[in-house]
């Protein structure tokens, strides 16, 4: 494979460090010739994000807290100023308070629910609304989900509800933007150790169970999520929209561990 994204320009949102799924997708897209821009969610992440962005000669590296409409507006104004148009956006952003990712879902607070749904689901709508006017020649939007959107998984709690909203948003946005040639899709990735997943109670147990029981009998890797993303970002996926594809070694077909200890 080479050159699948030659001449394409893409914004990757949600880079935190070298373990981020955003980074795996960025590396795959860079390898295939894409020109990239990045956004990150917290000022403290800049020192990690900038050196990674430099490795792929990023055109833009900008702080963008997706809770802020002004931040989103500024980011896309900068993209428009630099490039004029945009071919793809990767939305790799999620957040819930740690307290909400242990114990029963029943204990979810109103504020915890609001925060998780705002950052992890509504942000896709806000981002797509800002991106669409720049996708004058059509485009591709890709977000990241998890099995907890469809099944109850221990401790995933409000994040599962946020991912369900995110997956429904993928379908509604795909319906809205299809006539403009803009495709909206998701990848439901298997569990991968990252900053975000470290906050989920019992995650280590899920990872071990997964590696032993998923049909492919090994953990999902960042690299295989990055490579799968190319299907959606490139012309190979030109007929696909409104889809959420499992990239999880078949994990979703075999069920979940009966008990997960807090670790
Ligand atoms: P990560 O911690 O590397 O990325 C999460 C990103 O979200 C971080 O860069 C963080 O700064 C950003 N973020 C949080 N709040 C934000 C805000 N208010 N504004 C802007 N950005 C904000 O972890 P990751 O696992 O690579 O997560 C990327 C996506 O992949 C998430 O949507 C996550 O739910 C999803 N996902 C992860 C796994 C997994 O096991 N790691 C599995 C399936 C799906």
Short mmCIF file of C-alpha atoms and ligand atoms in Angstrom, two decimals:
data_model
loop_
_atom_site.label_atom_id
_atom_site.label_comp_id
_atom_site.label_asym_id
_atom_site.label_seq_id
_atom_site.Cartn_x
_atom_site.Cartn_y
_atom_site.Cartn_z
CA UNK A 1 0.00 0.00 0.00
CA UNK A 2 1.19 3.49 -0.69
CA UNK A 3 -0.14 6.85 -1.73
CA UNK A 4 -3.80 6.14 -0.91
CA UNK A 5 -4.15 9.63 0.58
CA UNK A 6 -1.74 11.48 -1.69
CA UNK A 7 -2.87 15.11 -2.06
CA UNK A 8 -5.41 14.82 0.79
CA UNK A 9 -5.47 17.12 3.80
CA UNK A 10 -6.82 15.95 7.11
CA UNK A 11 -7.37 17.23 10.63
CA UNK A 12 -6.81 14.75 13.46
CA UNK A 13 -8.47 15.69 16.76
CA UNK A 14 -7.66 13.99 20.06
CA UNK A 15 -3.92 13.39 19.98
CA UNK A 16 -2.55 13.00 23.52
CA UNK A 17 0.55 10.81 23.21
CA UNK A 18 2.16 8.05 21.16
CA UNK A 19 -0.37 5.50 22.44
CA UNK A 20 -3.38 7.50 21.22
CA UNK A 21 -5.54 5.91 18.54
CA UNK A 22 -5.36 9.37 16.94
CA UNK A 23 -1.61 8.84 16.55
CA UNK A 24 -2.05 5.39 15.02
CA UNK A 25 -4.42 6.85 12.44
CA UNK A 26 -2.11 9.83 11.86
CA UNK A 27 0.84 7.54 11.17
CA UNK A 28 -1.14 5.44 8.71
CA UNK A 29 -2.49 8.55 6.95
CA UNK A 30 0.99 10.12 6.79
CA UNK A 31 2.43 6.91 5.37
CA UNK A 32 -0.23 7.09 2.64
CA UNK A 33 0.75 10.63 1.70
CA UNK A 34 -1.78 12.79 3.59
CA UNK A 35 -0.92 16.26 4.84
CA UNK A 36 -2.00 16.56 8.48
CA UNK A 37 -3.11 19.05 11.12
CA UNK A 38 -3.70 18.19 14.78
CA UNK A 39 -5.71 19.43 17.71
CA UNK A 40 -5.37 18.45 21.35
CA UNK A 41 -7.67 19.01 24.31
CA UNK A 42 -5.55 20.32 27.17
CA UNK A 43 -2.69 22.87 27.34
CA UNK A 44 -0.58 20.38 29.34
CA UNK A 45 -0.54 17.98 26.36
CA UNK A 46 1.34 20.37 24.07
CA UNK A 47 4.78 19.10 25.07
CA UNK A 48 3.79 15.56 24.08
CA UNK A 49 1.79 16.43 20.99
CA UNK A 50 4.17 18.89 19.30
CA UNK A 51 7.10 16.44 18.89
CA UNK A 52 4.74 13.82 17.43
CA UNK A 53 3.21 16.36 15.07
CA UNK A 54 6.72 17.37 13.98
CA UNK A 55 7.46 13.76 13.04
CA UNK A 56 4.76 13.93 10.36
CA UNK A 57 5.43 17.56 9.37
CA UNK A 58 2.04 18.76 10.60
CA UNK A 59 0.82 22.02 9.11
CA UNK A 60 -1.13 23.04 12.24
CA UNK A 61 -1.01 22.01 15.90
CA UNK A 62 -3.68 23.76 17.92
CA UNK A 63 -5.34 23.50 21.33
CA UNK A 64 -9.07 22.87 20.95
CA UNK A 65 -11.27 22.05 23.92
CA UNK A 66 -14.39 20.71 22.23
CA UNK A 67 -16.56 22.00 25.07
CA UNK A 68 -15.92 25.45 23.61
CA UNK A 69 -17.62 26.62 20.42
CA UNK A 70 -15.03 29.43 20.21
CA UNK A 71 -12.15 26.92 20.27
CA UNK A 72 -13.78 24.90 17.48
CA UNK A 73 -14.42 28.05 15.44
CA UNK A 74 -10.80 29.20 15.86
CA UNK A 75 -9.43 25.80 14.89
CA UNK A 76 -11.41 25.58 11.67
CA UNK A 77 -10.67 29.22 10.82
CA UNK A 78 -6.99 28.35 11.07
CA UNK A 79 -7.45 25.27 8.88
CA UNK A 80 -9.32 27.35 6.31
CA UNK A 81 -6.61 30.03 6.40
CA UNK A 82 -3.85 27.47 5.87
CA UNK A 83 -5.47 25.08 3.42
CA UNK A 84 -8.74 26.61 2.17
CA UNK A 85 -10.34 23.17 1.94
CA UNK A 86 -10.30 19.96 3.96
CA UNK A 87 -10.61 16.30 2.90
CA UNK A 88 -11.00 14.45 6.18
CA UNK A 89 -11.43 14.82 9.94
CA UNK A 90 -10.67 12.18 12.56
CA UNK A 91 -12.58 12.68 15.83
CA UNK A 92 -10.78 10.62 18.52
CA UNK A 93 -12.13 12.32 21.63
CA UNK A 94 -13.88 11.03 24.74
CA UNK A 95 -14.06 11.94 28.38
CA UNK A 96 -15.93 10.96 31.54
CA UNK A 97 -15.06 11.62 35.15
CA UNK A 98 -13.20 8.69 36.67
CA UNK A 99 -15.91 8.35 39.33
CA UNK A 100 -18.44 7.50 36.64
CA UNK A 101 -16.30 4.65 35.26
CA UNK A 102 -16.53 2.35 38.25
CA UNK A 103 -19.40 0.92 40.25
CA UNK A 104 -22.95 0.81 38.87
CA UNK A 105 -24.31 2.97 36.05
CA UNK A 106 -27.20 3.69 38.38
CA UNK A 107 -24.94 6.07 40.33
CA UNK A 108 -24.26 8.35 37.34
CA UNK A 109 -24.62 11.99 38.36
CA UNK A 110 -26.50 14.55 36.27
CA UNK A 111 -23.32 16.60 35.80
CA UNK A 112 -21.23 13.51 35.01
CA UNK A 113 -23.77 12.49 32.37
CA UNK A 114 -23.83 15.97 30.85
CA UNK A 115 -20.05 16.23 30.70
CA UNK A 116 -19.52 12.77 29.17
CA UNK A 117 -22.21 13.27 26.53
CA UNK A 118 -21.04 16.80 25.70
CA UNK A 119 -17.37 15.93 25.17
CA UNK A 120 -17.77 12.41 23.79
CA UNK A 121 -20.88 12.72 21.61
CA UNK A 122 -22.10 16.29 21.01
CA UNK A 123 -18.58 17.35 20.02
CA UNK A 124 -18.87 15.27 16.84
CA UNK A 125 -21.90 17.30 15.77
CA UNK A 126 -20.15 20.61 16.48
CA UNK A 127 -16.98 19.51 14.69
CA UNK A 128 -18.80 18.20 11.64
CA UNK A 129 -20.81 21.43 11.37
CA UNK A 130 -17.56 23.41 11.31
CA UNK A 131 -15.79 21.01 8.93
CA UNK A 132 -18.50 20.53 6.31
CA UNK A 133 -18.21 24.01 4.66
CA UNK A 134 -14.51 23.32 4.04
CA UNK A 135 -15.20 19.97 2.36
CA UNK A 136 -16.12 21.49 -0.95
CA UNK A 137 -15.04 18.46 -2.93
CA UNK A 138 -16.69 15.98 -0.58
CA UNK A 139 -14.96 14.52 2.44
CA UNK A 140 -14.74 11.90 5.12
CA UNK A 141 -15.35 12.14 8.86
CA UNK A 142 -14.28 9.29 11.12
CA UNK A 143 -14.98 8.85 14.82
CA UNK A 144 -14.09 6.13 17.34
CA UNK A 145 -16.51 4.06 19.36
CA UNK A 146 -16.51 0.98 21.57
CA UNK A 147 -18.64 -2.11 22.10
CA UNK A 148 -20.10 -0.54 25.24
CA UNK A 149 -22.39 1.43 22.91
CA UNK A 150 -24.31 -1.77 22.16
CA UNK A 151 -23.76 -4.00 25.18
CA UNK A 152 -23.52 -3.41 28.89
CA UNK A 153 -19.86 -3.78 29.82
CA UNK A 154 -18.66 -3.61 33.42
CA UNK A 155 -17.75 -0.04 34.46
CA UNK A 156 -18.09 1.47 30.97
CA UNK A 157 -21.32 3.02 32.26
CA UNK A 158 -22.04 6.56 31.05
CA UNK A 159 -19.37 6.21 28.37
CA UNK A 160 -21.44 3.42 26.82
CA UNK A 161 -24.43 5.75 26.70
CA UNK A 162 -22.24 8.47 25.18
CA UNK A 163 -20.95 6.03 22.55
CA UNK A 164 -24.52 4.97 21.72
CA UNK A 165 -25.33 8.66 21.13
CA UNK A 166 -22.15 9.01 19.09
CA UNK A 167 -23.04 6.04 16.88
CA UNK A 168 -26.57 7.37 16.33
CA UNK A 169 -25.02 10.75 15.47
CA UNK A 170 -22.86 9.04 12.85
CA UNK A 171 -26.04 7.85 11.12
CA UNK A 172 -27.91 11.16 11.35
CA UNK A 173 -24.89 13.18 10.19
CA UNK A 174 -24.32 10.73 7.34
CA UNK A 175 -27.91 11.26 6.23
CA UNK A 176 -27.56 15.06 6.43
CA UNK A 177 -24.26 15.28 4.58
CA UNK A 178 -24.41 12.45 2.06
CA UNK A 179 -25.92 14.74 -0.61
CA UNK A 180 -22.77 16.92 -0.33
CA UNK A 181 -20.52 13.92 -0.82
CA UNK A 182 -19.41 13.96 2.82
CA UNK A 183 -19.25 10.53 4.44
CA UNK A 184 -19.48 10.00 8.20
CA UNK A 185 -18.36 6.71 9.76
CA UNK A 186 -16.99 5.17 12.92
CA UNK A 187 -14.62 2.44 13.99
CA UNK A 188 -15.56 0.47 17.08
CA UNK A 189 -12.11 -0.52 18.28
CA UNK A 190 -11.16 -3.38 20.56
CA UNK A 191 -9.63 -2.42 23.92
CA UNK A 192 -6.22 -0.79 23.63
CA UNK A 193 -4.16 0.61 26.50
CA UNK A 194 -4.21 4.42 26.22
CA UNK A 195 -4.56 7.40 28.54
CA UNK A 196 -8.36 7.35 28.13
CA UNK A 197 -8.82 3.61 28.66
CA UNK A 198 -6.63 3.65 31.79
CA UNK A 199 -9.47 5.54 33.51
CA UNK A 200 -11.94 2.66 33.11
CA UNK A 201 -12.31 0.42 36.19
CA UNK A 202 -11.09 -3.14 35.57
CA UNK A 203 -9.66 -2.32 32.14
CA UNK A 204 -6.61 -4.57 32.60
CA UNK A 205 -8.85 -7.55 33.20
CA UNK A 206 -10.86 -6.76 30.07
CA UNK A 207 -7.63 -6.59 28.04
CA UNK A 208 -6.42 -9.99 29.31
CA UNK A 209 -9.80 -11.59 28.79
CA UNK A 210 -10.00 -10.15 25.33
CA UNK A 211 -6.60 -11.45 24.25
CA UNK A 212 -7.57 -14.97 25.38
CA UNK A 213 -11.12 -15.04 24.05
CA UNK A 214 -11.49 -12.81 20.99
CA UNK A 215 -11.65 -14.98 17.86
CA UNK A 216 -8.24 -13.72 16.69
CA UNK A 217 -6.82 -14.61 20.17
CA UNK A 218 -4.75 -11.49 20.60
CA UNK A 219 -5.16 -7.89 21.68
CA UNK A 220 -6.19 -5.23 19.17
CA UNK A 221 -3.21 -3.10 18.21
CA UNK A 222 -3.07 0.61 17.51
CA UNK A 223 -1.62 -0.24 14.08
CA UNK A 224 -4.59 -2.30 12.98
CA UNK A 225 -6.98 0.50 13.95
CA UNK A 226 -4.81 2.96 11.98
CA UNK A 227 -4.79 0.75 8.88
CA UNK A 228 -8.55 0.14 9.06
CA UNK A 229 -9.11 3.90 9.22
CA UNK A 230 -7.60 4.17 5.73
CA UNK A 231 -10.64 2.38 4.32
CA UNK A 232 -12.88 5.22 5.48
CA UNK A 233 -10.49 8.09 4.80
CA UNK A 234 -9.54 7.02 1.28
CA UNK A 235 -11.50 6.41 -1.92
CA UNK A 236 -11.58 2.71 -1.13
CA UNK A 237 -14.47 3.50 1.19
CA UNK A 238 -16.19 5.92 -1.19
CA UNK A 239 -19.44 3.92 -1.08
CA UNK A 240 -19.56 3.66 2.72
CA UNK A 241 -21.32 6.10 5.02
CA UNK A 242 -23.28 5.91 8.27
CA UNK A 243 -21.35 2.77 9.20
CA UNK A 244 -19.66 1.76 12.45
CA UNK A 245 -17.16 -1.01 11.77
CA UNK A 246 -15.78 -3.30 14.46
CA UNK A 247 -12.00 -3.49 14.40
CA UNK A 248 -11.67 -5.74 17.42
CA UNK A 249 -10.48 -9.17 16.33
CA UNK A 250 -14.08 -10.39 16.52
CA UNK A 251 -14.41 -9.52 20.24
CA UNK A 252 -17.98 -8.30 19.77
CA UNK A 253 -19.27 -11.70 18.68
CA UNK A 254 -18.18 -13.62 21.77
CA UNK A 255 -19.55 -11.71 24.74
CA UNK A 256 -17.85 -10.16 27.76
CA UNK A 257 -16.10 -11.37 30.92
CA UNK A 258 -18.51 -12.33 33.69
CA UNK A 259 -16.68 -10.43 36.41
CA UNK A 260 -14.16 -7.63 36.32
CA UNK A 261 -12.26 -6.69 39.41
CA UNK A 262 -11.30 -3.09 40.08
CA UNK A 263 -7.62 -2.79 39.08
P1 LIG B 1 -6.43 9.08 24.37
O1 LIG B 1 -6.45 9.44 25.80
O2 LIG B 1 -5.13 9.00 23.69
O3 LIG B 1 -7.38 10.06 23.53
C1 LIG B 1 -8.52 10.68 24.07
C2 LIG B 1 -8.41 12.12 23.69
O4 LIG B 1 -9.58 12.86 24.04
C3 LIG B 1 -7.23 12.82 24.40
O5 LIG B 1 -6.38 13.37 23.44
C4 LIG B 1 -7.91 13.91 25.22
O6 LIG B 1 -7.12 15.06 25.36
C5 LIG B 1 -9.13 14.17 24.35
N1 LIG B 1 -10.12 14.98 25.05
C6 LIG B 1 -10.73 14.74 26.25
N2 LIG B 1 -11.52 15.77 26.59
C7 LIG B 1 -11.40 16.69 25.57
C8 LIG B 1 -11.95 17.97 25.34
N3 LIG B 1 -12.78 18.54 26.22
N4 LIG B 1 -11.62 18.61 24.20
C9 LIG B 1 -10.78 18.05 23.29
N5 LIG B 1 -10.22 16.84 23.46
C10 LIG B 1 -10.53 16.18 24.59
O7 LIG B 1 -7.20 7.69 24.29
P2 LIG B 1 -7.75 6.83 23.05
O8 LIG B 1 -8.07 5.51 23.63
O9 LIG B 1 -6.84 6.93 21.89
O10 LIG B 1 -9.13 7.55 22.73
C11 LIG B 1 -9.48 8.03 21.44
C12 LIG B 1 -10.90 7.59 21.11
O11 LIG B 1 -10.90 6.17 20.92
C13 LIG B 1 -11.92 7.87 22.19
O12 LIG B 1 -13.14 8.28 21.59
C14 LIG B 1 -12.08 6.51 22.84
O13 LIG B 1 -13.33 6.37 23.49
C15 LIG B 1 -11.99 5.64 21.62
N6 LIG B 1 -11.78 4.21 21.88
C16 LIG B 1 -10.73 3.81 22.65
C17 LIG B 1 -10.55 2.45 22.89
C18 LIG B 1 -9.43 1.96 23.77
O14 LIG B 1 -9.50 0.85 24.26
N7 LIG B 1 -8.39 2.75 23.97
C19 LIG B 1 -11.44 1.52 22.34
C20 LIG B 1 -12.49 1.97 21.55
C21 LIG B 1 -12.65 3.32 21.34
#
